[in-house]
Amino acid sequence: MARTKTILMLAAPLAAGAAIAAARSRAARKPDESGRRHVVTVFKPLSELESQQLPGSLREIADGVEITLRAAPAGRGTEIAVRIPEGSSTTPGEVRRALRETRSLIEVGDVLLPAGPPTTKPTLTNRPLQKATQHGREGGLL
Amino acid sequence: MKALQWQGVNKLAVGTVPDPELRNPGDIIVKVSRTVTCGSDLHLLGGYIPFMEKGDVLGHEFLGEVVEVGPDVRNHRVGDRVVVSSFIACGNCWYCDQKLFSLCDNGNTNPAITETLWGHAPGGCFGYSHAMGGNAGSHAEYIRVPFADVGAFTVPDGVSDDRALFASDSASTGWMGADLGGVKPGDVVAVWGAGAVGQMAARAAVLLGAERVIVIDRLANRLSQAEGLGTETINYETTDVAAELRERSGGRGPDVCIEAVGMEAHSPGAHFGYDQIKQQLRLQTDRPIAVREAIHACRKGGSVFVLGVYAGFVDKFPLGAMMNKGLTVRGAQMHGQRYIPMLLERMAKGELVTEHLATHVMPLDQAPEGYRMFKEKEDDCVRAVFIP
Ligand SMILES: NC(=O)c1ccc[n+]([C@@H]2O[C@H](COP(=O)([O-])OP(=O)(O)OC[C@H]3O[C@@H](n4cnc5c(N)ncnc54)[C@H](O)[C@@H]3O)[C@@H](O)[C@H]2O)c1
Ligand SMILES: [Zn+2]
Ligand SMILES: [Zn+2]
């Protein structure tokens, strides 16, 4: 949450203003969220996933987190849930990135890289958005 | 290479940027032969979508020749003439499986921004800000196209560049509005906006068998182009749109209302000033004038499809009319991959004609001037096409 709020505040005087207000009012009434699991659904049946090891990014953080797999309803694939136990050094950002990359690796076999080389320069006005998007898969609500 | 770059709010310039490189094994590099302005770009230019960096390359509706292919590409070879969907989709996730390609789970490298704004992140788009993946756009000599087997389509020999170009974005967007808006034979369909998107939505409604298709705008040249596609028109500056639609639809109201105007809608009425001031004060991010009118005009139980781009929040949304009239209100960014092959076939058969949209064709060097004309609708500009 902290990271995405920063992205918006730095990068976006306009549309984001309203979003920040909404995010703030959500944050204000937020109960203790420390045990919340991060969950994505990947479009591959549980039977196919169990037989293979979880790919790359999720395997890298597997020691520091609890991972559970469960069949999603109506042929939607498999729900992968990650909980960060108390005392773990794994961050929510790392978990979000790992889950998003894992979904792409399982579904596509690859993780999309940003276009390049960049056509923009690290100017004073560009830097905040550039900083935020360098970690584009770590933020958000997941 | 040469490219048109966003330099700040309402500031564009042609500059030199590095040539794009293959980044993923499913990528191709396309040498752009035609690339075109879109109403969506005006929202970026005007600073209404505030996730642009100085130096970003604009453009998402384009056609060109494949000059490099990644090792995993199966459907394309160097030399192919391709038209590319403006939205980037993986082809493998659940959303792609449902043919909701612009909702792809794996097509945006920066999902955090839109997920925070909207609850979930749609896919990526070319040249459409860092919220949509920060992909370099097509107003350049070359462009990298990811997931090329899914998003790039070989143009049949019988279809000219000038016609096929618009399958990339405006024709597929318009078709989606009519298709997902549920247009059926015998329907009365109203379309707000006679830009390229509105015209293509209207033409799709005609081809899907609508009884009457009525296009609403104030620009005479655009309205007369729409009439050339087999539609009727209303000039909203000289006619009471709601009353006219009621009369032309036997008092029922249109069965399907397609909005192709977007967040910078214009209105001759008092609410324009109200909406513009609220938008400038950031009390609302978008001006939903045409959406309000569509919901009010739509028949009971009818459907409203929002093609116009909106970024955030609107004011005075007619929720009462929507709920009590039992309307279906739907919107989407374009699912181009779903429609482009069919559109190219119809283009080859001559059912779908688009060349008239390219009112101004110019070298890429003149793109800033092209955008100025497109924005001001000067000299009856409908679309400015750039040749890099
Ligand atoms: N959903 C998508 O994937 C998608 C794709 C392309 C474009 N778009 C959006 O569609 C919209 C139209 O695109 P375009 O390229 O045709 O734009 P455009 O700017 O060329 O055309 C917009 C038209 O709307 C008319 N208009 C303004 N206010 C109106 C009102 N109150 N009632 C009726 N007409 C009104 C204008 O006179 C103009 O002719 C834009 O918002 C654009 O961002 C969406
Ligand atoms: Zn567009
Ligand atoms: Zn996908």
Coordinates of C-alpha atoms and ligand atoms in Angstrom, one line a residue:
Chain A
M1 CA 0.0 0.0 0.0
A2 CA 2.7 2.4 1.0
R3 CA 4.5 2.1 -2.2
T4 CA 1.5 2.6 -4.5
K5 CA 0.4 5.6 -2.5
T6 CA 3.8 7.1 -3.1
I7 CA 3.6 6.3 -6.8
L8 CA 0.3 8.1 -7.1
M9 CA 1.3 11.1 -5.0
L10 CA 4.5 11.7 -6.8
A11 CA 3.4 11.0 -10.3
A12 CA -0.1 12.2 -10.4
P13 CA -1.5 15.5 -9.5
L14 CA -4.7 14.9 -11.4
A15 CA -6.9 11.7 -11.6
A16 CA -4.8 10.2 -8.8
G17 CA -5.8 13.0 -6.4
A18 CA -9.3 11.5 -6.1
A19 CA -7.8 8.0 -5.9
I20 CA -5.5 9.0 -3.1
A21 CA -8.4 10.4 -1.2
A22 CA -10.3 7.1 -1.7
A23 CA -7.2 5.1 -0.7
R24 CA -6.7 7.3 2.4
S25 CA -10.3 6.9 3.6
R26 CA -9.9 3.1 3.1
A27 CA -6.7 3.1 5.0
A28 CA -8.2 5.1 7.8
R29 CA -10.8 2.5 8.6
K30 CA -8.6 -0.4 7.9
P31 CA -8.5 -3.1 10.6
D32 CA -5.3 -5.1 11.3
E33 CA -4.3 -6.6 8.0
S34 CA -1.1 -8.3 9.0
G35 CA -2.4 -11.8 8.5
R36 CA -4.0 -11.1 5.1
R37 CA -3.0 -13.5 2.3
H38 CA -2.0 -12.4 -1.1
V39 CA -3.9 -14.4 -3.7
V40 CA -3.8 -14.7 -7.5
T41 CA -5.6 -17.2 -9.8
V42 CA -3.6 -18.8 -12.5
F43 CA -5.3 -20.3 -15.5
K44 CA -4.0 -23.8 -15.2
P45 CA -5.7 -26.7 -13.4
L46 CA -4.4 -27.7 -9.9
S47 CA -3.7 -31.2 -11.1
E48 CA -1.2 -29.8 -13.6
L49 CA 0.4 -27.5 -11.1
E50 CA 1.0 -30.0 -8.3
S51 CA 2.9 -32.2 -10.6
Q52 CA 5.4 -29.5 -11.5
Q53 CA 7.4 -27.3 -9.2
L54 CA 6.3 -23.7 -8.8
P55 CA 8.4 -21.6 -11.2
G56 CA 11.1 -19.1 -10.5
S57 CA 10.1 -16.1 -8.5
L58 CA 7.8 -17.9 -6.1
R59 CA 10.3 -20.7 -5.4
E60 CA 12.9 -18.0 -4.5
I61 CA 10.8 -16.7 -1.6
A62 CA 9.2 -20.0 -0.7
D63 CA 11.3 -20.5 2.4
G64 CA 10.1 -17.2 4.0
V65 CA 6.3 -17.6 3.4
E66 CA 3.4 -20.0 3.5
I67 CA 2.1 -21.0 0.1
T68 CA -1.3 -22.8 -0.4
L69 CA -2.8 -24.0 -3.7
R70 CA -6.5 -24.6 -4.2
A71 CA -8.6 -25.3 -7.3
A72 CA -10.5 -22.3 -8.5
P73 CA -14.2 -22.8 -9.3
A74 CA -15.7 -23.2 -12.7
G75 CA -12.5 -24.1 -14.6
R76 CA -10.8 -20.8 -13.7
G77 CA -7.6 -22.6 -12.8
T78 CA -5.7 -22.6 -9.5
E79 CA -5.7 -20.0 -6.6
I80 CA -2.2 -19.5 -5.3
A81 CA -2.2 -17.9 -1.8
V82 CA 0.8 -16.6 0.0
R83 CA 0.9 -15.5 3.7
I84 CA 3.9 -13.8 5.2
P85 CA 4.3 -15.3 8.7
E86 CA 5.2 -13.0 11.6
G87 CA 8.9 -12.4 11.7
S88 CA 9.6 -13.3 8.1
S89 CA 11.9 -11.0 6.2
T90 CA 9.9 -11.3 3.0
T91 CA 8.1 -8.1 2.1
P92 CA 4.6 -7.7 0.6
G93 CA 6.2 -6.1 -2.5
E94 CA 8.3 -9.2 -3.0
V95 CA 5.3 -11.4 -2.7
R96 CA 3.2 -9.4 -5.2
R97 CA 6.0 -9.5 -7.7
A98 CA 6.6 -13.2 -7.2
L99 CA 2.9 -14.0 -7.6
R100 CA 2.5 -11.8 -10.8
E101 CA 5.7 -13.2 -12.3
T102 CA 4.6 -16.8 -11.4
R103 CA 1.2 -16.3 -13.0
S104 CA 2.8 -15.1 -16.2
L105 CA 5.4 -17.9 -16.2
I106 CA 2.7 -20.6 -15.7
E107 CA 0.4 -19.1 -18.3
V108 CA 2.8 -17.8 -20.9
G109 CA 6.1 -19.3 -20.1
D110 CA 7.7 -15.9 -19.9
V111 CA 7.4 -12.5 -18.1
L112 CA 6.8 -9.4 -20.2
L113 CA 9.7 -7.0 -20.0
P114 CA 9.1 -3.2 -20.5
A115 CA 9.9 -1.8 -23.9
G116 CA 13.5 -0.7 -24.4
P117 CA 15.9 1.0 -24.5
P118 CA 14.1 3.8 -22.8
T119 CA 13.1 6.9 -24.8
T120 CA 12.9 9.1 -21.7
K121 CA 15.7 10.6 -19.5
P122 CA 15.9 10.7 -15.7
T123 CA 14.9 14.4 -15.4
L124 CA 13.6 15.9 -12.2
T125 CA 10.0 15.6 -13.3
N126 CA 10.4 12.1 -14.8
R127 CA 12.2 10.6 -11.8
P128 CA 9.3 9.9 -9.4
L129 CA 7.3 7.9 -12.0
Q130 CA 10.4 6.1 -13.2
K131 CA 11.3 5.1 -9.7
A132 CA 7.8 3.8 -9.2
T133 CA 7.6 1.9 -12.4
Q134 CA 11.0 0.2 -11.9
H135 CA 9.1 -1.8 -9.3
G136 CA 5.8 -1.9 -11.2
R137 CA 4.9 -5.5 -10.2
E138 CA 5.5 -4.9 -6.5
G139 CA 2.8 -2.4 -5.7
G140 CA -1.0 -2.4 -6.1
L141 CA -3.6 -4.1 -4.0
L142 CA -2.8 -7.8 -4.6
Chain B
M1 CA 15.4 6.7 -35.1
K2 CA 12.9 9.5 -35.4
A3 CA 9.8 9.5 -33.1
L4 CA 7.1 11.8 -31.8
Q5 CA 7.6 12.4 -28.1
W6 CA 5.4 13.8 -25.4
Q7 CA 7.3 16.7 -23.9
G8 CA 4.7 18.0 -21.4
V9 CA 1.0 19.0 -21.3
N10 CA 0.1 20.0 -24.8
K11 CA 3.7 19.9 -25.9
L12 CA 4.9 17.5 -28.6
A13 CA 8.1 17.3 -30.6
V14 CA 9.8 15.0 -33.1
G15 CA 13.1 13.8 -31.6
T16 CA 15.7 11.1 -31.9
V17 CA 15.4 8.0 -29.7
P18 CA 17.2 4.6 -29.6
D19 CA 15.8 1.9 -31.9
P20 CA 13.6 -0.6 -30.1
E21 CA 15.0 -4.0 -29.3
L22 CA 13.5 -7.5 -29.0
R23 CA 13.0 -8.0 -25.3
N24 CA 10.9 -11.2 -25.0
P25 CA 11.1 -14.3 -27.3
G26 CA 7.6 -13.7 -28.6
D27 CA 8.4 -10.1 -29.8
I28 CA 8.7 -8.7 -33.3
I29 CA 10.0 -5.4 -34.5
V30 CA 7.8 -3.6 -37.0
K31 CA 8.9 -0.9 -39.4
V32 CA 6.0 1.5 -39.2
S33 CA 4.5 2.5 -42.5
R34 CA 1.3 4.2 -41.3
T35 CA 0.5 5.5 -37.8
V36 CA -2.4 7.7 -36.8
T37 CA -3.8 10.0 -34.2
C38 CA -6.6 8.8 -31.9
G39 CA -9.1 10.7 -29.7
S40 CA -7.5 8.9 -26.8
D41 CA -4.2 10.6 -27.4
L42 CA -5.9 14.0 -26.8
H43 CA -6.6 12.9 -23.2
L44 CA -2.8 12.3 -22.8
L45 CA -1.9 15.5 -24.5
G46 CA -4.2 17.5 -22.3
G47 CA -2.7 15.9 -19.1
Y48 CA -5.9 14.2 -18.2
I49 CA -4.1 10.9 -17.8
P50 CA -1.2 12.0 -15.7
F51 CA 1.2 9.0 -16.0
M52 CA 3.4 10.4 -18.8
E53 CA 7.1 11.0 -18.8
K54 CA 8.8 13.7 -20.8
G55 CA 10.2 11.7 -23.8
D56 CA 7.5 9.1 -24.1
V57 CA 6.6 8.1 -27.6
L58 CA 2.9 8.3 -28.5
G59 CA 0.8 6.3 -31.0
H60 CA -1.1 3.0 -30.8
E61 CA -3.0 2.7 -34.1
F62 CA -0.5 1.5 -36.8
L63 CA 0.5 -0.8 -39.6
G64 CA 3.9 -1.8 -40.9
E65 CA 6.3 -4.5 -42.0
V66 CA 7.9 -7.1 -39.8
V67 CA 11.7 -6.6 -39.8
E68 CA 12.8 -8.8 -36.9
V69 CA 11.2 -11.8 -35.1
G70 CA 11.9 -13.3 -31.7
P71 CA 12.8 -17.0 -31.5
D72 CA 9.3 -18.0 -30.2
V73 CA 7.3 -16.3 -32.9
R74 CA 5.3 -18.7 -35.1
N75 CA 2.8 -16.7 -37.1
H76 CA 5.1 -14.0 -38.6
R77 CA 8.1 -13.7 -40.7
V78 CA 10.4 -10.9 -41.8
G79 CA 8.6 -9.0 -44.6
D80 CA 5.0 -9.7 -43.5
R81 CA 2.7 -6.7 -43.7
V82 CA 0.9 -6.5 -40.3
V83 CA -1.7 -4.5 -38.5
V84 CA -1.4 -4.6 -34.7
S85 CA -4.0 -4.4 -32.0
S86 CA -3.5 -1.3 -29.8
F87 CA -3.9 -3.4 -26.7
I88 CA -1.3 -5.9 -25.7
A89 CA -2.5 -9.3 -24.6
C90 CA -0.8 -12.7 -23.8
G91 CA -3.4 -14.9 -25.4
N92 CA -3.1 -17.5 -22.6
C93 CA -4.7 -16.1 -19.4
W94 CA -8.3 -16.6 -18.4
Y95 CA -9.3 -13.1 -19.7
C96 CA -7.7 -13.8 -23.1
D97 CA -9.4 -17.2 -23.1
Q98 CA -12.8 -15.3 -22.7
K99 CA -11.7 -13.1 -25.6
L100 CA -11.6 -10.1 -23.2
F101 CA -8.1 -9.3 -24.5
S102 CA -7.8 -5.7 -23.1
L103 CA -8.2 -7.3 -19.6
C104 CA -5.2 -9.5 -20.1
D105 CA -3.5 -10.4 -16.8
N106 CA 0.0 -10.5 -18.3
G107 CA 0.1 -7.6 -20.7
N108 CA 1.0 -4.7 -18.4
T109 CA 4.4 -4.4 -16.8
N110 CA 3.1 -1.7 -14.3
P111 CA -0.1 -3.2 -12.9
A112 CA 0.3 -1.3 -9.6
I113 CA -1.0 2.0 -10.9
T114 CA -4.3 0.9 -12.4
E115 CA -4.9 -1.7 -9.8
T116 CA -4.7 1.0 -7.2
L117 CA -6.9 3.4 -9.1
W118 CA -9.5 0.9 -10.3
G119 CA -9.3 -2.2 -8.1
H120 CA -7.8 -4.4 -10.8
A121 CA -5.3 -3.8 -13.7
P122 CA -6.3 -4.1 -17.3
G123 CA -3.7 -5.1 -19.9
G124 CA -1.1 -2.8 -21.6
C125 CA -1.4 -0.5 -24.6
F126 CA 1.1 1.0 -27.0
G127 CA 2.1 4.6 -26.4
Y128 CA -0.5 5.1 -23.7
S129 CA 1.3 6.2 -20.5
H130 CA 3.1 4.2 -17.8
A131 CA -0.3 3.3 -16.3
M132 CA -0.8 1.1 -19.4
G133 CA 2.7 -0.4 -19.3
G134 CA 4.9 2.4 -20.6
N135 CA 5.2 0.8 -24.0
A136 CA 6.9 3.0 -26.6
G137 CA 4.3 4.0 -29.2
S138 CA 4.0 3.8 -33.0
H139 CA 4.7 7.4 -34.0
A140 CA 8.2 6.3 -34.8
E141 CA 10.2 4.5 -37.5
Y142 CA 10.2 1.2 -35.6
I143 CA 8.2 -0.4 -32.8
R144 CA 8.5 -3.4 -30.6
V145 CA 5.4 -5.6 -30.6
P146 CA 5.2 -8.1 -27.7
F147 CA 3.1 -11.3 -27.9
A148 CA 3.2 -10.9 -31.7
D149 CA 1.5 -14.2 -32.4
V150 CA -1.5 -12.9 -30.6
G151 CA -1.7 -9.2 -31.4
A152 CA -0.2 -8.8 -34.9
F153 CA -2.2 -9.8 -38.0
T154 CA -1.0 -10.3 -41.6
V155 CA -3.0 -8.0 -43.9
P156 CA -4.5 -9.8 -46.9
D157 CA -3.1 -8.7 -50.2
G158 CA -6.3 -7.1 -51.5
V159 CA -6.5 -4.7 -48.6
S160 CA -4.6 -1.4 -48.9
D161 CA -2.5 0.1 -46.1
D162 CA -4.9 3.0 -45.9
R163 CA -7.8 0.8 -45.2
A164 CA -6.2 -1.9 -43.0
L165 CA -4.6 0.7 -40.7
F166 CA -7.9 1.4 -39.0
A167 CA -8.4 -2.3 -38.0
S168 CA -5.7 -1.6 -35.4
D169 CA -7.9 0.5 -33.1
S170 CA -10.9 2.6 -34.3
A171 CA -12.6 -0.1 -36.3
S172 CA -12.1 -2.8 -33.7
T173 CA -13.2 -0.5 -30.9
G174 CA -16.3 0.6 -32.8
W175 CA -17.2 -3.0 -33.6
M176 CA -16.8 -4.0 -30.0
G177 CA -19.3 -1.3 -29.0
A178 CA -21.9 -2.6 -31.3
D179 CA -21.2 -6.3 -30.6
L180 CA -20.9 -6.2 -26.8
G181 CA -23.7 -3.5 -26.7
G182 CA -25.8 -6.3 -28.1
V183 CA -27.0 -4.8 -31.4
K184 CA -29.5 -7.1 -33.1
P185 CA -31.4 -7.0 -36.4
G186 CA -34.3 -4.5 -36.1
D187 CA -32.7 -2.4 -33.3
V188 CA -32.6 1.4 -33.2
V189 CA -29.0 2.3 -32.4
A190 CA -27.8 5.8 -31.3
V191 CA -24.1 6.6 -31.4
W192 CA -22.7 9.7 -29.7
G193 CA -19.6 11.1 -31.4
A194 CA -18.8 11.0 -35.2
G195 CA -15.0 10.6 -34.8
A196 CA -13.4 7.5 -36.3
V197 CA -14.5 5.4 -33.3
G198 CA -18.2 6.6 -33.5
Q199 CA -18.3 6.2 -37.2
M200 CA -16.9 2.6 -37.0
A201 CA -19.4 1.7 -34.2
A202 CA -22.2 3.1 -36.4
R203 CA -21.0 1.1 -39.4
A204 CA -20.8 -2.0 -37.3
A205 CA -24.4 -1.5 -36.1
V206 CA -25.5 -1.2 -39.8
L207 CA -23.6 -4.4 -40.7
L208 CA -25.1 -6.2 -37.7
G209 CA -28.6 -5.5 -39.1
A210 CA -29.8 -2.5 -37.1
E211 CA -33.0 -1.0 -38.5
R212 CA -31.9 2.6 -37.9
V213 CA -28.5 3.9 -36.8
I214 CA -28.4 7.5 -35.6
V215 CA -25.1 9.4 -35.1
I216 CA -24.9 12.5 -33.0
D217 CA -22.2 15.2 -33.3
R218 CA -22.0 18.8 -34.1
L219 CA -19.3 18.7 -36.8
A220 CA -20.9 18.8 -40.3
N221 CA -18.1 17.0 -42.1
R222 CA -18.1 14.2 -39.7
L223 CA -21.9 13.9 -39.8
S224 CA -21.8 13.7 -43.5
Q225 CA -19.1 11.0 -43.5
A226 CA -21.4 9.1 -41.1
E227 CA -24.3 9.4 -43.5
G228 CA -22.1 7.9 -46.2
L229 CA -21.9 4.8 -44.0
G230 CA -25.6 4.2 -44.2
T231 CA -26.7 6.1 -41.0
E232 CA -28.9 9.0 -40.1
T233 CA -27.5 11.9 -38.0
I234 CA -28.4 14.6 -35.4
N235 CA -26.6 17.8 -34.9
Y236 CA -26.7 18.3 -31.1
E237 CA -26.0 22.0 -31.4
T238 CA -29.2 22.7 -33.4
T239 CA -31.5 19.8 -32.2
D240 CA -32.8 18.6 -28.9
V241 CA -31.2 15.2 -29.0
A242 CA -33.4 13.5 -26.4
A243 CA -36.6 14.6 -28.1
E244 CA -35.4 13.8 -31.6
L245 CA -34.3 10.3 -30.5
R246 CA -37.6 9.7 -28.8
E247 CA -39.5 10.7 -32.0
R248 CA -37.3 8.6 -34.3
S249 CA -37.6 5.5 -32.1
G250 CA -41.4 5.4 -31.9
G251 CA -41.3 6.9 -28.4
R252 CA -39.3 3.9 -27.1
G253 CA -35.8 5.3 -27.1
P254 CA -32.9 3.6 -28.8
D255 CA -32.4 -0.1 -28.0
V256 CA -28.6 0.3 -27.9
C257 CA -26.8 3.6 -27.1
I258 CA -23.0 3.7 -27.9
E259 CA -21.0 6.5 -26.4
A260 CA -17.9 7.3 -28.5
V261 CA -17.0 10.8 -27.1
G262 CA -15.0 10.4 -23.9
M263 CA -13.9 12.4 -21.0
E264 CA -13.5 15.7 -22.8
A265 CA -17.1 15.9 -24.1
H266 CA -18.4 19.2 -25.2
S267 CA -21.9 20.5 -24.7
P268 CA -23.9 23.6 -25.8
G269 CA -25.8 23.5 -22.5
A270 CA -25.1 25.0 -19.1
H271 CA -23.7 21.8 -17.6
F272 CA -20.6 22.0 -19.9
G273 CA -19.3 25.0 -17.9
Y274 CA -20.2 23.2 -14.7
D275 CA -18.4 20.0 -15.7
Q276 CA -15.4 21.8 -17.1
I277 CA -14.8 23.8 -14.0
K278 CA -15.2 20.8 -11.8
Q279 CA -12.8 18.9 -14.0
Q280 CA -10.2 21.7 -13.8
L281 CA -10.6 22.0 -10.1
R282 CA -10.0 18.2 -10.0
L283 CA -13.4 17.7 -8.2
Q284 CA -14.1 15.2 -11.0
T285 CA -11.6 13.8 -13.4
D286 CA -13.9 13.3 -16.4
R287 CA -16.8 15.1 -18.2
P288 CA -19.5 12.5 -18.7
I289 CA -21.9 14.6 -20.8
A290 CA -22.6 12.1 -23.5
V291 CA -22.9 9.2 -21.1
R292 CA -25.5 11.0 -19.1
E293 CA -27.5 11.8 -22.2
A294 CA -27.2 8.2 -23.5
I295 CA -28.5 6.7 -20.2
H296 CA -31.4 9.2 -20.2
A297 CA -32.3 8.5 -23.9
C298 CA -32.0 4.7 -23.8
R299 CA -35.2 2.6 -23.9
K300 CA -36.3 0.7 -20.8
G301 CA -34.3 -2.5 -20.5
G302 CA -31.9 -1.2 -23.2
S303 CA -28.1 -1.2 -23.3
V304 CA -25.5 1.5 -23.1
F305 CA -21.9 0.8 -24.2
V306 CA -19.2 3.3 -23.1
L307 CA -16.4 3.3 -25.7
G308 CA -15.1 6.8 -24.7
V309 CA -12.2 6.7 -22.4
Y310 CA -12.6 7.8 -18.8
A311 CA -9.9 7.9 -16.1
G312 CA -11.5 8.3 -12.8
F313 CA -14.6 9.8 -11.2
V314 CA -17.6 11.6 -12.6
D315 CA -20.3 13.7 -11.1
K316 CA -24.0 13.6 -11.6
F317 CA -24.1 10.1 -12.9
P318 CA -27.8 9.2 -13.6
L319 CA -27.9 6.2 -11.4
G320 CA -31.7 6.5 -10.9
A321 CA -32.4 6.3 -14.6
M322 CA -30.0 3.4 -15.0
M323 CA -31.6 1.4 -12.1
N324 CA -35.2 2.2 -12.6
K325 CA -35.1 1.7 -16.4
G326 CA -33.4 -1.6 -16.0
L327 CA -30.4 -0.7 -18.2
T328 CA -27.3 -2.7 -18.9
V329 CA -24.3 -0.3 -18.9
R330 CA -21.1 -1.7 -20.1
G331 CA -17.7 -0.4 -21.2
A332 CA -14.3 -1.6 -22.2
Q333 CA -11.0 -0.8 -23.7
M334 CA -10.8 -2.5 -27.1
H335 CA -10.5 -6.3 -27.5
G336 CA -8.8 -5.9 -30.9
Q337 CA -7.5 -9.5 -31.1
R338 CA -11.1 -10.7 -31.1
Y339 CA -12.2 -8.6 -34.1
I340 CA -9.2 -7.8 -36.4
P341 CA -9.3 -11.0 -38.5
M342 CA -13.0 -10.6 -39.2
L343 CA -12.6 -6.9 -39.9
L344 CA -9.8 -7.5 -42.4
E345 CA -12.1 -10.0 -44.2
R346 CA -14.9 -7.4 -44.3
M347 CA -12.4 -4.8 -45.5
A348 CA -11.3 -7.2 -48.3
K349 CA -15.0 -7.7 -49.3
G350 CA -15.5 -3.9 -49.4
E351 CA -18.1 -4.0 -46.6
L352 CA -16.0 -2.0 -44.3
V353 CA -14.4 1.1 -45.8
T354 CA -12.2 3.4 -43.7
E355 CA -10.0 5.4 -46.0
H356 CA -12.1 8.5 -45.7
L357 CA -11.1 8.8 -42.0
A358 CA -7.5 9.7 -43.1
T359 CA -8.4 13.3 -43.9
H360 CA -4.8 14.4 -43.4
V361 CA -1.7 12.4 -44.4
M362 CA 1.7 13.8 -43.7
P363 CA 5.3 12.9 -42.9
L364 CA 6.1 12.1 -39.2
D365 CA 8.1 15.3 -39.0
Q366 CA 4.8 17.2 -39.2
A367 CA 3.2 15.2 -36.4
P368 CA 3.0 18.1 -33.9
E369 CA 1.1 20.1 -36.4
G370 CA -1.0 17.1 -37.3
Y371 CA -2.0 16.8 -33.6
R372 CA -2.8 20.4 -33.4
M373 CA -5.2 20.2 -36.4
F374 CA -6.7 17.0 -35.0
K375 CA -7.3 18.5 -31.6
E376 CA -8.8 21.7 -33.0
K377 CA -10.7 19.7 -35.7
E378 CA -9.2 22.2 -38.1
D379 CA -9.7 21.9 -41.8
D380 CA -12.2 19.1 -41.1
C381 CA -9.5 16.8 -39.7
V382 CA -10.9 13.4 -38.6
R383 CA -7.6 11.5 -38.3
A384 CA -4.1 12.7 -39.1
V385 CA -2.0 9.8 -40.5
F386 CA 1.8 10.0 -40.3
I387 CA 4.3 8.3 -42.6
P388 CA 7.6 7.8 -40.8
Ligands
LIG1 N1 -12.5 1.9 -25.7 C1 -11.4 1.9 -26.5 O1 -10.7 1.0 -26.5 C2 -11.1 3.2 -27.3 C3 -10.3 3.1 -28.4 C4 -10.1 4.3 -29.2 C5 -10.7 5.4 -28.7 N2 -11.5 5.5 -27.6 C6 -12.1 6.7 -27.1 O2 -13.2 6.9 -27.9 C7 -13.5 8.3 -27.9 C8 -13.7 8.8 -29.3 O3 -12.5 8.6 -30.0 P1 -12.2 9.3 -31.4 O4 -10.9 9.0 -31.9 O5 -13.4 9.1 -32.3 O6 -12.2 10.9 -31.0 P2 -12.5 12.2 -31.7 O7 -12.0 13.3 -30.8 O8 -12.0 12.2 -33.1 O9 -14.1 12.3 -31.8 C9 -14.9 12.6 -30.7 C10 -16.2 13.2 -31.3 O10 -17.1 13.5 -30.2 C11 -17.8 14.7 -30.5 N3 -18.5 15.1 -29.3 C12 -18.0 15.9 -28.3 N4 -18.9 16.1 -27.4 C13 -20.0 15.5 -27.8 C14 -21.4 15.3 -27.3 N5 -21.7 15.9 -26.1 N6 -22.3 14.6 -28.0 C15 -21.9 14.0 -29.2 N7 -20.7 14.1 -29.7 C16 -19.8 14.9 -29.0 C17 -16.7 15.6 -31.1 O11 -17.3 16.6 -31.8 C18 -15.9 14.6 -31.9 O12 -16.4 14.5 -33.3 C19 -12.3 9.0 -27.2 O13 -12.7 9.2 -25.8 C20 -11.3 7.9 -27.2 O14 -10.4 8.0 -26.1 C21 -11.7 4.4 -26.9
ZN2 ZN -7.1 4.7 -29.8
ZN3 ZN -3.8 -12.6 -21.4

